[in-house]
Amino acid sequence: MRKQWAVVGGWLLAALLMPNVVAAVERAASRHPPGAAIASAHVLATDAGFEILRAGGNAFDAAVAVSATLSVVEPISSGIGGGGFFLLHDARNNRDVFVDARETAPESATPAAYLDKNGELDADRATNGPWSAGIPGLPAALVHLAQNYGKLPLKNTLAPAIRIARSGFEIYPRLESGYGSRREVMERYRGTRALFLADGTPPKTGEIFKQPDLARTLELLAAKGFDGFYKGEIGNKLLAAVEEEGGKWRADELAGYKIRERDPLRLEYRGWQITTAPPPSSGGVALAQMLQILEGWDLSKLDAAHRTHLITEAMRRAYRDRTIYLGDPDFVKVPVARLTSRDYAAGLRATIHPDKATPSALLPGLPAPLEDDETTHFSIMDVEGNRVSATQTVNLVYGSGMVAPGTGVLLNDEMDDFALKPGTPNAYGVMGFDANAPAPGKRMLSSMTPSFMESDTQLAVIGSKGGSRIITQVLLAILAHDAGLNARQVAALPRFHHQWMPDVISAEPGALDTDTIKALQAMGHTVNAGESPWGILQTVVWDKQANVLSAGTDPRNPVGKAGVVLTP
Ligand code: DON
């Protein structure tokens, strides 16, 4: 409890000190960072990134190395059987680009295919095994980054991941307990048993876990590029595995996978230029709505209860719109301009009572329990000023649970991110309607929100995992950076979340003190304080004024690493 006050107090104190910081801004800001910084959810991935930078690679080469290594050492969270989003800043031409490597739906994935005989959503099909998997996007992203942005060939940048897949790495508690929670599903599949029960028993903390098939698959990707994964031996094995387990993917759907380059979404908030994820992520649109609603108040002047109330009301409204309007922009018309306009935000702000909760039940929906979830984020900045903010995923813990035999590839269960049955909540308790209905080749809506925030004096690369809670974590991180917290404090900050449905403020221990909870309840909020912690936030910050780089990994994840290497 004392710690919580220290954090909240620290935030306020930092906010009060802000005018002095701003007053010192007159000196010319540096044009390049003094070195490189990486924050990722695993020490081996962060080290792989630095290894590639030392070998002459840039931030994009390092991103390939970090991404592929995370695929090897965090199979619970992401992998080349899944997808992700990479927000890039290319310093050569001062351009930001959003590389969309989201999975796509196969033609077999009609809404009817996910209903049981009573017409209810078949949650097992939606989250486990071949029907839950979309066509993977991550391998295509690695090839795209190497071909268009990196300096080094995949043979070099994939080398650390290949080495670690072959020689193994030490199992840590999250992998062991996650396996325990998914054991029944994973052991349904021949390929998964061969990999995870290679020694006859489930993975145990401290054991060395080797993935020789995955090493070979990565070698083929390095040698042959796109075709090494999506066609030929590996492609055929993926198709055969899906078929063997009763699913249906066509060869042309796999071979026809395409990443999309999109314009990132941009907005301004209190002097910060925020660059973030456009659809098919819901993150950027929701962030724009929430920040522009909140801009109407000086949050640093409010007590904790009113600040939490107003942030919650902004969250509630943005998540409601997410449910109704957001989907793959290649398939549905998403009213991005309207949803992200200042006037629209002002209209929403006007509906917020200063000290009374708006019941979500005015806008009907069904609450659902949140399931375990996994995903991973990393942030990179290099000495040339290139940046990568990337979030990648296989969706739930160990994705679909299904490894395609002979490939080491654990398939995702991203199909559950579609509104498979309109109005029925998915594993994150979020739902959707037509805009996010499945269709052949369509991308499922995501909450992944890799972002940059930049002012005249500061530049931060941020993002996190956490399913539907990603967007609110990024929101709180932006507010905390704005209030003057540093990278480590921002990652450590206790979190709260509201997603319209269920109509509850979820809070980590220490996020809200007893008086604040009471005050929120008096305003009409339902508060679940003391939920298990969520998210793994990774931040890299360049203080352009002082020319200081810093990186913060989330203390909730003991195997993460954030580091800075200064250029001599
Ligand atoms: O794209 C999405 O929104 C989800 N599939 C992300 C899953 C996730 O973050 C799970 N994390 N802990």
Coordinates of N, CA and C and ligand atoms in Angstrom, one line a residue, residues 102 373-375 393 395 414 417 428 445-448 465-467 470, ligand 1:
R102 N -0.4 -9.2 -40.0 CA -1.5 -9.9 -39.3 C -1.8 -11.1 -40.1
D373 N -3.6 -15.0 -21.5 CA -3.2 -14.6 -22.8 C -1.7 -14.4 -22.9
E374 N -1.3 -14.3 -24.1 CA 0.2 -14.1 -24.4 C 0.4 -13.4 -25.6
T375 N 1.5 -12.8 -25.8 CA 1.9 -11.9 -26.9 C 3.2 -11.3 -26.5
T393 N 2.5 -12.0 -32.0 CA 1.6 -12.8 -31.2 C 1.2 -14.1 -31.9
N395 N -1.6 -15.2 -30.2 CA -2.8 -15.0 -29.5 C -2.7 -15.6 -28.1
E414 N -5.4 -17.1 -33.8 CA -5.8 -15.7 -34.0 C -7.3 -15.6 -34.5
D417 N -9.9 -13.8 -32.7 CA -10.0 -12.3 -32.7 C -11.1 -11.8 -33.7
Y428 N -11.1 -12.5 -24.9 CA -10.8 -11.3 -24.1 C -12.0 -10.5 -23.6
L445 N -9.5 -8.3 -36.4 CA -9.2 -7.0 -35.7 C -8.2 -7.3 -34.5
S446 N -7.3 -6.4 -34.3 CA -6.3 -6.6 -33.2 C -6.4 -5.4 -32.3
S447 N -5.8 -5.7 -31.1 CA -5.6 -4.6 -30.1 C -4.1 -4.2 -30.0
M448 N -3.3 -4.9 -30.8 CA -1.8 -4.6 -30.7 C -1.6 -3.1 -31.1
K465 N 2.1 -6.4 -24.4 CA 1.1 -7.5 -24.7 C -0.1 -7.3 -23.8
G466 N -1.1 -8.1 -23.9 CA -2.2 -8.1 -23.0 C -3.6 -8.1 -23.6
G467 N -3.7 -8.6 -24.8 CA -5.0 -8.7 -25.5 C -5.7 -7.4 -25.5
I470 N -4.1 -4.2 -24.1 CA -2.9 -3.5 -24.6 C -3.2 -2.0 -24.8
Ligands
DON1 O1 -4.2 -9.0 -31.7 C1 -4.7 -9.1 -30.6 O2 -5.3 -8.1 -30.2 C2 -4.6 -10.3 -29.7 N1 -4.5 -11.5 -30.5 C3 -3.3 -10.1 -28.9 C4 -3.2 -11.2 -27.9 C5 -2.5 -10.7 -26.7 O3 -2.0 -9.6 -26.6 C6 -2.3 -11.7 -25.7 N2 -1.5 -11.1 -24.7 N3 -1.1 -11.1 -23.7

